[in-house]
CSV table of C-alpha atoms in Angstrom, one decimal:
chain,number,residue,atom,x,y,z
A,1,UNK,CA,-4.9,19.6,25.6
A,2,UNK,CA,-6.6,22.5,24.4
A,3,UNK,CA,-8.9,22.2,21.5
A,4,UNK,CA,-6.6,23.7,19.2
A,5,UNK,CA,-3.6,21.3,19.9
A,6,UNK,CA,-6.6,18.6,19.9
A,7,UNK,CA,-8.1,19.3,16.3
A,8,UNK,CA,-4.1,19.5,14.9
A,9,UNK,CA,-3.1,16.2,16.1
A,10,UNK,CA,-6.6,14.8,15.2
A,11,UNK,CA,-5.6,16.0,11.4
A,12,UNK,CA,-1.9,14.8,11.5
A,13,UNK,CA,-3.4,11.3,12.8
A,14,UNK,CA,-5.9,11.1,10.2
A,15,UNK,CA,-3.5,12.2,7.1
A,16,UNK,CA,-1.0,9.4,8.7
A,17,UNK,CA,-3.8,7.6,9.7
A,18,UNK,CA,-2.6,4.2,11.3
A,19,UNK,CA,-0.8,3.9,7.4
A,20,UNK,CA,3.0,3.1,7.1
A,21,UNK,CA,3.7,7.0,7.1
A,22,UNK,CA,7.4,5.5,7.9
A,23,UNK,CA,7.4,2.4,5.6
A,24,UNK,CA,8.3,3.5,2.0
A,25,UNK,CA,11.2,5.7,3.7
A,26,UNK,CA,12.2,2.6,5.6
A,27,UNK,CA,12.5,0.7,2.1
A,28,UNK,CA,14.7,3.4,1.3
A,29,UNK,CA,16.9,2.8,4.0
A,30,UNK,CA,16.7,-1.4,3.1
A,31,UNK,CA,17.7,-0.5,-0.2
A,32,UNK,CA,21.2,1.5,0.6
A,33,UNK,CA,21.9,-1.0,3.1
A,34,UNK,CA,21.0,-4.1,1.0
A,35,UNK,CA,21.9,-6.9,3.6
A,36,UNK,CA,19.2,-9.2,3.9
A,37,UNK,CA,19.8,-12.2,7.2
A,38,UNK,CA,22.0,-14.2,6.3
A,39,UNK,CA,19.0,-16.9,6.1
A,40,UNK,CA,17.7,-16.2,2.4
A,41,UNK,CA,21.6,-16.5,1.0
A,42,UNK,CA,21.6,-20.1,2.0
A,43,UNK,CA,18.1,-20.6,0.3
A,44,UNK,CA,17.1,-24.0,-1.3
A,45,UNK,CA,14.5,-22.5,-3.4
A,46,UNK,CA,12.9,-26.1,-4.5
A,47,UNK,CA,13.3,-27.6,-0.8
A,48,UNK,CA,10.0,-26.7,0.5
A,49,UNK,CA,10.9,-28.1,4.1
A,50,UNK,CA,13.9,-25.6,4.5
A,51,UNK,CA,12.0,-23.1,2.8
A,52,UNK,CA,9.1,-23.1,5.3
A,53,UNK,CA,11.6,-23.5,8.4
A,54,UNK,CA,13.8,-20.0,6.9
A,55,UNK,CA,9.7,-18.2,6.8
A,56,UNK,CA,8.6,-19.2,9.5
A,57,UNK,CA,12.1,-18.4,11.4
A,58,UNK,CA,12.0,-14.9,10.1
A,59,UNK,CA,8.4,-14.5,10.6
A,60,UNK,CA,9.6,-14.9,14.8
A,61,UNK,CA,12.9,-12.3,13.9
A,62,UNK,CA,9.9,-10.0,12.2
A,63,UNK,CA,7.1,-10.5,14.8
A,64,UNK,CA,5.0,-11.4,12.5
A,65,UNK,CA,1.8,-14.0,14.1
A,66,UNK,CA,0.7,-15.0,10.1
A,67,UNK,CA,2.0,-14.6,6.5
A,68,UNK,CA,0.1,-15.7,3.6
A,69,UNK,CA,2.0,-15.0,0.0
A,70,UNK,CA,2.0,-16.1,-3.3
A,71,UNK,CA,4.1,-15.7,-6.5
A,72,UNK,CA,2.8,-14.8,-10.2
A,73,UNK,CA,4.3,-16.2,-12.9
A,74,UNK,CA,3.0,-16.6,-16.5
A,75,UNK,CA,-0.3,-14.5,-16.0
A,76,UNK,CA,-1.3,-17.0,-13.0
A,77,UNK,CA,-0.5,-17.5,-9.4
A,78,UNK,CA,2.0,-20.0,-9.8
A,79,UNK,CA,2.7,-20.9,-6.0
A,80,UNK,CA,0.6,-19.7,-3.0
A,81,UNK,CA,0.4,-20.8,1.2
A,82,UNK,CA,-0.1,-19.6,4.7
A,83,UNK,CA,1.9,-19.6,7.4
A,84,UNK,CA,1.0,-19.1,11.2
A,85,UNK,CA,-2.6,-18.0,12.9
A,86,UNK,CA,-4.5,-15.0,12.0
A,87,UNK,CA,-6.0,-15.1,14.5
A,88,UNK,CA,-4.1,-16.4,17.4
A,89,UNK,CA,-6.6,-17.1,20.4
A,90,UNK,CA,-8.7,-19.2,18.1
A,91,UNK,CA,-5.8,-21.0,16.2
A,92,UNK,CA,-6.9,-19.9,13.2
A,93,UNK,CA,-3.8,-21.1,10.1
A,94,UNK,CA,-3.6,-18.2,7.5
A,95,UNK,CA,-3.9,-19.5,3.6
A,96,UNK,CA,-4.2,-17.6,0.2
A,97,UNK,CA,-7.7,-16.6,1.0
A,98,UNK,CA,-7.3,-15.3,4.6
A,99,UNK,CA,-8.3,-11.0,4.4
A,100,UNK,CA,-5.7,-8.9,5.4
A,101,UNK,CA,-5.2,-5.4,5.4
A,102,UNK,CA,-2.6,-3.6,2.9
A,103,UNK,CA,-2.1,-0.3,4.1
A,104,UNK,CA,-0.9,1.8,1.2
A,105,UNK,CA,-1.3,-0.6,-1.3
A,106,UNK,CA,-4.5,1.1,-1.6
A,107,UNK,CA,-2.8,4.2,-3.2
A,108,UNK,CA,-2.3,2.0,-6.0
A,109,UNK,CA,-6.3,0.8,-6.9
A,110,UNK,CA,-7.1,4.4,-6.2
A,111,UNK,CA,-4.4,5.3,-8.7
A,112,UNK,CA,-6.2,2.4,-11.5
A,113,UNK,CA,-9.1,4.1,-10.9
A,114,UNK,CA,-8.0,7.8,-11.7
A,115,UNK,CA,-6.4,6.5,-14.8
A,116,UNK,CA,-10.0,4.8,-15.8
A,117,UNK,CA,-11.6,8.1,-15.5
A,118,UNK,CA,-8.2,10.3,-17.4
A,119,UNK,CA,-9.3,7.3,-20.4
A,120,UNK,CA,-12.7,8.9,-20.4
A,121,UNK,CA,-11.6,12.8,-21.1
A,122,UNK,CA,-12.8,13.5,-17.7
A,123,UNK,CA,-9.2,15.1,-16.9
A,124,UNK,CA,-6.2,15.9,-17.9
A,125,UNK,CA,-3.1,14.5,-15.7
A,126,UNK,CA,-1.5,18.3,-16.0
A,127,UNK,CA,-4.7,20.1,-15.0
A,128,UNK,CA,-5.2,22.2,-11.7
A,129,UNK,CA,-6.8,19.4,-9.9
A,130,UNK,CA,-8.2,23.2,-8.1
A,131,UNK,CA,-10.1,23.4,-11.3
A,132,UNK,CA,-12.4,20.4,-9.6
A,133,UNK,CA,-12.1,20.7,-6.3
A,134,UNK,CA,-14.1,23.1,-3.8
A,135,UNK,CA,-10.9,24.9,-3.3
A,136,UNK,CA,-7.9,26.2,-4.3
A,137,UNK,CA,-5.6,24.1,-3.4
A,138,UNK,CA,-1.9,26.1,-3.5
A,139,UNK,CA,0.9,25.7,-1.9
A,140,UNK,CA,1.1,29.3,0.3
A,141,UNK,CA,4.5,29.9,-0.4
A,142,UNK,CA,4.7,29.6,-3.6
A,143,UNK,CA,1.1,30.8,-4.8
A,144,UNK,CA,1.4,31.0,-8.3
A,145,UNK,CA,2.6,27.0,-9.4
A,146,UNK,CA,-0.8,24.6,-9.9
A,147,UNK,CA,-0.8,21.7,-8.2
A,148,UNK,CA,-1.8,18.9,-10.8
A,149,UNK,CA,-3.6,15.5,-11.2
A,150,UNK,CA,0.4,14.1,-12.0
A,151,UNK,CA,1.8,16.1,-9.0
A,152,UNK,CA,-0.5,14.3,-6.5
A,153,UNK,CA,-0.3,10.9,-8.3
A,154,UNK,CA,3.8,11.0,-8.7
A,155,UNK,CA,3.9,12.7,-4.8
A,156,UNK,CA,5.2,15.7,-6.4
A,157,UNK,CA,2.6,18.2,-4.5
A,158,UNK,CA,5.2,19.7,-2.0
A,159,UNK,CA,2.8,18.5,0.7
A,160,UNK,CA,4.5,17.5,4.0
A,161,UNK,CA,4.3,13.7,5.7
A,162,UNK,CA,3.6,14.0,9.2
A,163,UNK,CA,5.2,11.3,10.7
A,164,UNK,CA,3.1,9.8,14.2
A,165,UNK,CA,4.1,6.9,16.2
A,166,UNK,CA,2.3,4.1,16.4
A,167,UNK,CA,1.5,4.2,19.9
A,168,UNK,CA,0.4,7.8,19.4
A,169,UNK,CA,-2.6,6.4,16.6
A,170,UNK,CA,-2.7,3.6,19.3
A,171,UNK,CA,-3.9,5.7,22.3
A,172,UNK,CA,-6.1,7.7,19.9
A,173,UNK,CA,-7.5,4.6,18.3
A,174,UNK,CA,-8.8,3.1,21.9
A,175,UNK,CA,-9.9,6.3,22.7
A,176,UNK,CA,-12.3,6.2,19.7
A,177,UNK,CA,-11.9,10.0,19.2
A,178,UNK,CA,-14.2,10.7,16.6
A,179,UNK,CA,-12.9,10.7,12.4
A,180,UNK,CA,-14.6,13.2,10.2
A,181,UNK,CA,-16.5,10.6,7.8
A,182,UNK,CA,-16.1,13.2,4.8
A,183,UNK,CA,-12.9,14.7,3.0
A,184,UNK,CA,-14.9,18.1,2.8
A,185,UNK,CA,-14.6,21.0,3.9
A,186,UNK,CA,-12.6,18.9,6.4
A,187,UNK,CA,-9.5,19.3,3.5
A,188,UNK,CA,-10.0,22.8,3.1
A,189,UNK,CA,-9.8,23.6,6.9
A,190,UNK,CA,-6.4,21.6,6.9
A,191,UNK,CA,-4.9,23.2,3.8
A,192,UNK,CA,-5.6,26.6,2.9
A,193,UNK,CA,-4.3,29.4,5.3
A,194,UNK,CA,-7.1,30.5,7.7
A,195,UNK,CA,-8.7,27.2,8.1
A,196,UNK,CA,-9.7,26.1,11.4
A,197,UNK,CA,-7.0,23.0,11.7
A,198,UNK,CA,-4.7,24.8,9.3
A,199,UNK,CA,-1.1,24.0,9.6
A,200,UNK,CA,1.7,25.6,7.9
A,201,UNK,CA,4.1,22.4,8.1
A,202,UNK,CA,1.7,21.0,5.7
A,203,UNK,CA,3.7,22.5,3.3
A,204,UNK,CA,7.5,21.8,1.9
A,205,UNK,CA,9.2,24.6,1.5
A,206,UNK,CA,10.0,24.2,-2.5
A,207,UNK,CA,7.7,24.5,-5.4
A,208,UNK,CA,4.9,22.1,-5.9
A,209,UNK,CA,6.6,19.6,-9.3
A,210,UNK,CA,10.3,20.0,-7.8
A,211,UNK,CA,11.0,17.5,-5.4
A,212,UNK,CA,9.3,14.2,-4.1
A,213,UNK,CA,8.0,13.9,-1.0
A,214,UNK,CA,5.7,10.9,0.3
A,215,UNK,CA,2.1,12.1,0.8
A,216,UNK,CA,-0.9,10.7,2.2
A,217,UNK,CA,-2.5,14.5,2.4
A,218,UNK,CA,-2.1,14.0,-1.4
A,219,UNK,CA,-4.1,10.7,-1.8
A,220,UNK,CA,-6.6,11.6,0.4
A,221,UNK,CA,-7.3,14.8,-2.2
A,222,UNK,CA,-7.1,12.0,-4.8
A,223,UNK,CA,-9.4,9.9,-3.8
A,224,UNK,CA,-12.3,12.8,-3.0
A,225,UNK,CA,-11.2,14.0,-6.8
A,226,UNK,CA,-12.2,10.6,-8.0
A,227,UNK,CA,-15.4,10.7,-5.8
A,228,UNK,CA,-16.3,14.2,-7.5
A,229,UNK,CA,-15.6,12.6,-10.9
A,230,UNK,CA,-17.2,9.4,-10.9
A,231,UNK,CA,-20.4,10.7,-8.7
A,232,UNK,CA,-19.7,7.8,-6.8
A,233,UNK,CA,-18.3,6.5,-3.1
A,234,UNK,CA,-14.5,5.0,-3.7
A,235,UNK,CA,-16.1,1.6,-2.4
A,236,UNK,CA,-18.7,1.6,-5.2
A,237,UNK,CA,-16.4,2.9,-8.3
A,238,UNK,CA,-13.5,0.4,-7.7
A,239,UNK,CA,-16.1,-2.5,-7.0
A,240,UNK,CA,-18.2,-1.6,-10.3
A,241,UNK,CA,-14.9,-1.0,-12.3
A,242,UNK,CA,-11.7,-3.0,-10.6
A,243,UNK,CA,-13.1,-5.1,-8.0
A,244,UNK,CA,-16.3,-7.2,-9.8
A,245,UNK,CA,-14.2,-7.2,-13.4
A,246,UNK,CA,-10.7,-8.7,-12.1
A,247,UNK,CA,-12.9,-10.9,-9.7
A,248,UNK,CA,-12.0,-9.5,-6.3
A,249,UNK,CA,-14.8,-10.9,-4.4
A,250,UNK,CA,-12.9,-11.1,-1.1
A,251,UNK,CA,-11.8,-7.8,-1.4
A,252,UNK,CA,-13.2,-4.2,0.3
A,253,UNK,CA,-12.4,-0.8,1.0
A,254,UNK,CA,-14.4,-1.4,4.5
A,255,UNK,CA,-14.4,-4.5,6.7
A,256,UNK,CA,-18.3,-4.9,7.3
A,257,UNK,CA,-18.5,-6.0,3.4
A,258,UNK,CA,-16.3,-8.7,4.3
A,259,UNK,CA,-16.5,-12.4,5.5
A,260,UNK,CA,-15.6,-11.6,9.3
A,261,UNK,CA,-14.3,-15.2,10.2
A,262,UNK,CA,-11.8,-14.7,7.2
A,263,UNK,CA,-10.3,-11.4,8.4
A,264,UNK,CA,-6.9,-11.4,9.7
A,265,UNK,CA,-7.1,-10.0,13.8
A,266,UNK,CA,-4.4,-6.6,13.8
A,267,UNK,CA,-1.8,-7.5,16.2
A,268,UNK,CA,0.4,-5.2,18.1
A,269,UNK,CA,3.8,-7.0,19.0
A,270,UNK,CA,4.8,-6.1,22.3
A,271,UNK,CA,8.1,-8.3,24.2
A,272,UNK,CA,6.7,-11.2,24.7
A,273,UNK,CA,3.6,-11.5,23.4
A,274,UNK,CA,0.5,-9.8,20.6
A,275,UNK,CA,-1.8,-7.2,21.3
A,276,UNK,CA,-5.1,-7.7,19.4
A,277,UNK,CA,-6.8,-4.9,18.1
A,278,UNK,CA,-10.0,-4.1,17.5
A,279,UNK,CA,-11.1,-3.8,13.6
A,280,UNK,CA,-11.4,-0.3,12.4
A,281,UNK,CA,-12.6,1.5,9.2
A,282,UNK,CA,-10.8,4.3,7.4
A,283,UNK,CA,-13.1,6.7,6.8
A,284,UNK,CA,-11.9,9.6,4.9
A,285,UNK,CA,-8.9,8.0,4.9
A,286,UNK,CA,-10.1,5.5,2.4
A,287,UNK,CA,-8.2,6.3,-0.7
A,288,UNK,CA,-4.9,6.1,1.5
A,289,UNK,CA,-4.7,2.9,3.2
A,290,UNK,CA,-8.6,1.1,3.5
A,291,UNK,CA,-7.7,-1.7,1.0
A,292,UNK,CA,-8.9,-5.2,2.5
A,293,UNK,CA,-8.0,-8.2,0.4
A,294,UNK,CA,-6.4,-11.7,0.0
A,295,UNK,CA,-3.2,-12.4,-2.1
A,296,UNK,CA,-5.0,-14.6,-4.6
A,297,UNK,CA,-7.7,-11.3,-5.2
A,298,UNK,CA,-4.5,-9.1,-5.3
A,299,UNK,CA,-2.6,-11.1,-7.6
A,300,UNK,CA,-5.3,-10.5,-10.2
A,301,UNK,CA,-4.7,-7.0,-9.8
A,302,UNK,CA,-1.3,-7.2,-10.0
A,303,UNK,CA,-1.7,-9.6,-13.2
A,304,UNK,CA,-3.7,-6.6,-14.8
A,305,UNK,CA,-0.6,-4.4,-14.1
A,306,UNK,CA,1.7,-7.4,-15.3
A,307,UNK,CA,-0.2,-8.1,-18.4
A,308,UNK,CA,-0.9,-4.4,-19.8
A,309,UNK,CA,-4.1,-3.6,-18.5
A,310,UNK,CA,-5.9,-6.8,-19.1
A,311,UNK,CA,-6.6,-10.1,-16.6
A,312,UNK,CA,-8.4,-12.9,-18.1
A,313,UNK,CA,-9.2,-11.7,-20.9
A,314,UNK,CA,-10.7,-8.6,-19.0
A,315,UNK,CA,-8.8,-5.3,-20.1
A,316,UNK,CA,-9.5,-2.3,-16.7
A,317,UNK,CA,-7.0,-0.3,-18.3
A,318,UNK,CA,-5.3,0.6,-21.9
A,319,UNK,CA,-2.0,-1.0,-22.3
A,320,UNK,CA,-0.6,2.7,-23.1
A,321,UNK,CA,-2.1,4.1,-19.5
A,322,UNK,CA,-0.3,1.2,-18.0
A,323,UNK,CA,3.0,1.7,-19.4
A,324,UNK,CA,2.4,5.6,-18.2
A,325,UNK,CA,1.3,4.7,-14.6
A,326,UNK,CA,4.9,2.6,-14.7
A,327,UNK,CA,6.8,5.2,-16.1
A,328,UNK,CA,9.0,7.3,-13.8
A,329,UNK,CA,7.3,11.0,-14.1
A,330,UNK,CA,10.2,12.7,-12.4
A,331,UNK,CA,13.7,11.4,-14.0
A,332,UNK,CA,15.5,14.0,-11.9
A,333,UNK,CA,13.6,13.1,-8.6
A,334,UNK,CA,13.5,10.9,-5.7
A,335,UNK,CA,12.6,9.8,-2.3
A,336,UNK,CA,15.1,7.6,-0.3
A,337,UNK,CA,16.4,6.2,-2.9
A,338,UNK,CA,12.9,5.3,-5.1
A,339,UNK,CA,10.6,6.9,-7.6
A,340,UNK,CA,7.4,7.2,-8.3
A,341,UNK,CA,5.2,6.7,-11.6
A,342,UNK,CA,1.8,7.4,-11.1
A,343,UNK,CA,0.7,5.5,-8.2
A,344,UNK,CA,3.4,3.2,-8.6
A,345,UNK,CA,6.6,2.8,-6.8
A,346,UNK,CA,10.0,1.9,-8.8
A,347,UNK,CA,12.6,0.8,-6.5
A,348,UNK,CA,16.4,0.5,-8.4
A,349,UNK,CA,18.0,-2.2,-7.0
A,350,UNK,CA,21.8,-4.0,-7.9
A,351,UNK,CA,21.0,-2.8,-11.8
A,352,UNK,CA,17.6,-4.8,-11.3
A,353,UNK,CA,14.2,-2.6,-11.5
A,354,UNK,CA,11.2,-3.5,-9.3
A,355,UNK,CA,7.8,-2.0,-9.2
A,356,UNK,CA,4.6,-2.1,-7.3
A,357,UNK,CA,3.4,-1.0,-3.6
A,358,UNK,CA,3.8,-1.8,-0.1
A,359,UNK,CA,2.1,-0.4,2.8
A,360,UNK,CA,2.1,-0.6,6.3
A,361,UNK,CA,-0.8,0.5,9.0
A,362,UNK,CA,-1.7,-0.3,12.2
A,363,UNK,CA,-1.9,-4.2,12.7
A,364,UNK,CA,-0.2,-5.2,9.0
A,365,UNK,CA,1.8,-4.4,6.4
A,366,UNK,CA,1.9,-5.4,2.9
A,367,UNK,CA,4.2,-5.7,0.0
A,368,UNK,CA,3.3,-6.1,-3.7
A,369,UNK,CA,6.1,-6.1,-6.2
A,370,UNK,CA,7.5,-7.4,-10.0
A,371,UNK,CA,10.5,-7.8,-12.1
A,372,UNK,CA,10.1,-8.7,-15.4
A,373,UNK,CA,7.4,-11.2,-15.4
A,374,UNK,CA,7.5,-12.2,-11.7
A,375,UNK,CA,5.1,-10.8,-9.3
A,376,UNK,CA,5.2,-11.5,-5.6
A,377,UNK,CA,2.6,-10.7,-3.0
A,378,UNK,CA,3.1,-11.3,1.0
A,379,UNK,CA,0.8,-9.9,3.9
A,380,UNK,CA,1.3,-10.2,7.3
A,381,UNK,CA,-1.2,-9.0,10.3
A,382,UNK,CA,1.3,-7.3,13.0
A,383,UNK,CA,2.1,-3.6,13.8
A,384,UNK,CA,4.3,-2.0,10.8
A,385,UNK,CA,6.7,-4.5,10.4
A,386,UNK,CA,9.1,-2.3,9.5
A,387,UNK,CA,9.9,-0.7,13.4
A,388,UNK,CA,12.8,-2.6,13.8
A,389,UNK,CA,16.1,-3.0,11.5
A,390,UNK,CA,15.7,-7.0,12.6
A,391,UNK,CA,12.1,-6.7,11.0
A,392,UNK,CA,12.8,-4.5,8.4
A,393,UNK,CA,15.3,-7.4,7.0
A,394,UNK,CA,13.2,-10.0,7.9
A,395,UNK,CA,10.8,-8.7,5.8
A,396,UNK,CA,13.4,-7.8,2.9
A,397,UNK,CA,14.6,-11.1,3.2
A,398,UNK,CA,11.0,-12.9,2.8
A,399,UNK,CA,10.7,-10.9,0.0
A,400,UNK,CA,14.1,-11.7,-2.1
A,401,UNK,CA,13.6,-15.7,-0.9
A,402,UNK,CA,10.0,-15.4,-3.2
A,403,UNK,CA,11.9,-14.2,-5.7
A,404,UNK,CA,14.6,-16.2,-5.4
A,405,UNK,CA,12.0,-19.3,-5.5
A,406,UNK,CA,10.4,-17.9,-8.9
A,407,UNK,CA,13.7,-17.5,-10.5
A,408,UNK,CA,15.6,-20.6,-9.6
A,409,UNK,CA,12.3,-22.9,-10.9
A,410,UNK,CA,11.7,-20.5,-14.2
A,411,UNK,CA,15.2,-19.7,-15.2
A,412,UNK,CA,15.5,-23.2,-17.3
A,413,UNK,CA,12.1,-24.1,-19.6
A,414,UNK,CA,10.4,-27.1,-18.1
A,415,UNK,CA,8.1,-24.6,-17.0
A,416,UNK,CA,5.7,-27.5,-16.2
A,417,UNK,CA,7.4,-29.4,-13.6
A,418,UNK,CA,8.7,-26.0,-11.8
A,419,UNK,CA,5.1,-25.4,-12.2
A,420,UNK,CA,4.2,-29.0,-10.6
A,421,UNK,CA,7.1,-28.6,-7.8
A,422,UNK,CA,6.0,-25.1,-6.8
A,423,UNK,CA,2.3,-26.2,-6.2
């Protein structure tokens, strides 16, 4: 491979990088099919003993070595457990506090943390986010529309999504090819015409606020905007501002700040049997898909988002920036089906509305979602576990039993002994 060809895929890796590039469209595809296994319509929601046989059975139908969810009900995580090993050669059970990976779930915190700095007049979402950057950034075929703060957060840029398999990041990956540590100028030699790893299928070929489009290119702009902004690394803003306030003390955008005997090992599923991986850092990448946490850390987040800003009494956000970060900011737009708000994922679903992120990367996925007042979070530590239409329902089908478990103990009022049963 010349070093052309070398420096391009090195780019397209890194702007995928080992994040589910493939897993929101794949949720698109769940949603117009909308057939979970026949498993979670025969659900007992208050039988925990079927309950746990149906997870772990589809956690086998989704190669999936651990799982460790929770559900959110009434500010609080009502019901939480672990299923499987995380880490499989030392027998190691997953619970509520193992430290998993969640892909693009990290779009989401870096989101919360653009909208702390918009509270502070630092920006204006409709401003030429090329008014702060080191760069112009422009779309090159259509020069003249600014690409704005909203664009990038509502993945609205016209930026492409380079789609690269998993064994591609694999053999990279084990290679260790070297990661540029910095966004800049590493960005500007990507994106602008004339830059040495320039590509021109970067770029859709419609104006920039026209169309959707999934972008981790976008986020990755993002998160060096809200580095330029705050004067600070991502790590330190969001632990300073999100992480120490919601008290996310199990949670990192890099794995040496964590407890290494709690960190769930990345698996690669292979017939027969899982592929460890080695732990591995995002780098520039951060802002995209570096998010290390635990559900019970992550449903204090998502309580913020639940409960207009605020999480124990601690308010990280205004209640009318959370209602704007939830609200669809292109009516007449979509992507497979979904729509964004401003970091935030609204999936219409059988006249129901749910919102939140999932994410996939190598060795785990994520999902983080709410309807109404219900929130449910589930991680699990294998490659993308949406490859497969048999895991891509096994993981729908996880999802809907959680919800089906909140709703058939909250929909009468003796809130206290659903409370009691789910425990």
């Amino acid at each position: 491979m010349n070093r052309i060809l070398f420096n391009k895929s090195l780019a397209l890796l890194i702007i995928s990088l080992f994040i589910g590039t493939t897993f929101i469209p794949a949720t698109g595809r769940i949603l117009s099919e909308n057939k979970p296994l026949l498993l979670e319509k025969q659900i007992g929601s208050n039988d925990d003993i079927f309950f746990d046989l149906k997870i772990k059975l589809l956690m086998k139908l989704g190669h999936m070595p651990s799982l460790s969810a929770c559900i959110i009900k009434d500010n609080s995580v009502a019901w939480s457990k672990g299923y499987g090993f995380y880490d499989i050669r030392h027998k190691k059970r997953a619970s509520d506090d193992t430290i998993y990976m969640t892909g693009s779930i990290s779009k989401s915190v870096t989101a919360t943390a653009l909208m702390q700095l918009y509270e502070q007049g630092l920006f204006d979402l409709d401003d030429d986010v090329s008014d702060y950057l080191p760069f112009t950034l422009r779309n090159p075929k259509y020069p003249s529309v600014p690409i704005t703060f909203r664009m990038l957060l509502a993945h609205q840029s016209s930026l492409f999504e380079y789609k690269i398999s998993r064994y591609e990041a694999l053999k990279i990956l084990l290679k260790s090819i070297p990661i540029p540590e910095k966004p800049y100028p590493w960005l500007k030699e990507l994106l602008v015409p004339g830059g040495t790893i320039y590509d021109p299928e970067i770029w859709m070929d419609y104006p920039p606020g026209t169309n959707a489009n999934y972008s981790n290119a976008g986020f990755i702009i993002l998160g060096y905007l809200l580095e330029l902004l705050s004067n600070q690394s991502i790590e330190q803003y969001c632990y300073e501002h999100i992480f120490k306030p919601l008290n996310m003390m199990n949670t990192s955008f890099h794995y040496e700040n964590l407890d290494r005997e709690r960190l769930a090992i990345p698996y690669m599923w292979m017939p027969g049997f899982y592929i460890p991986l080695p732990h591995y850092d995002f780098h520039l990448a951060t802002s995209i898909g570096g998010l290390r946490t635990t559900v019970e850390d992550l449903s204090h987040f998502l309580i913020a988002h639940m409960n207009n800003g605020m999480y124990n009494g601690i308010r990280i956000l205004k209640e009318e920036t959370m209602e704007l970060m939830h609200t669809v900011q292109y009516p007449n737009s979509n992507f497979h089906g979904i729509q964004f708000g401003l970091g935030w994922i609204i999936w219409p679903e059988n006249g129901e509305t749910y919102e939140g992120h999932i994410g996939g990367t190598l060795g785990g996925f994520a999902v983080m979602k709410m309807r109404d007042d219900v929130g449910v979070i589930f991680f699990s530590n294998q490659c993308r576990g949406y490859s497969t239409t048999v895991e891509r329902k096994a993981v729908y089908s996880i999802e809907k039993m959680l919800f089906q478990k909140a709703n058939a103990c909250f929909r009468t009022k003796k809130d206290k002994i659903c409370m009691q049963i789910m425990r």
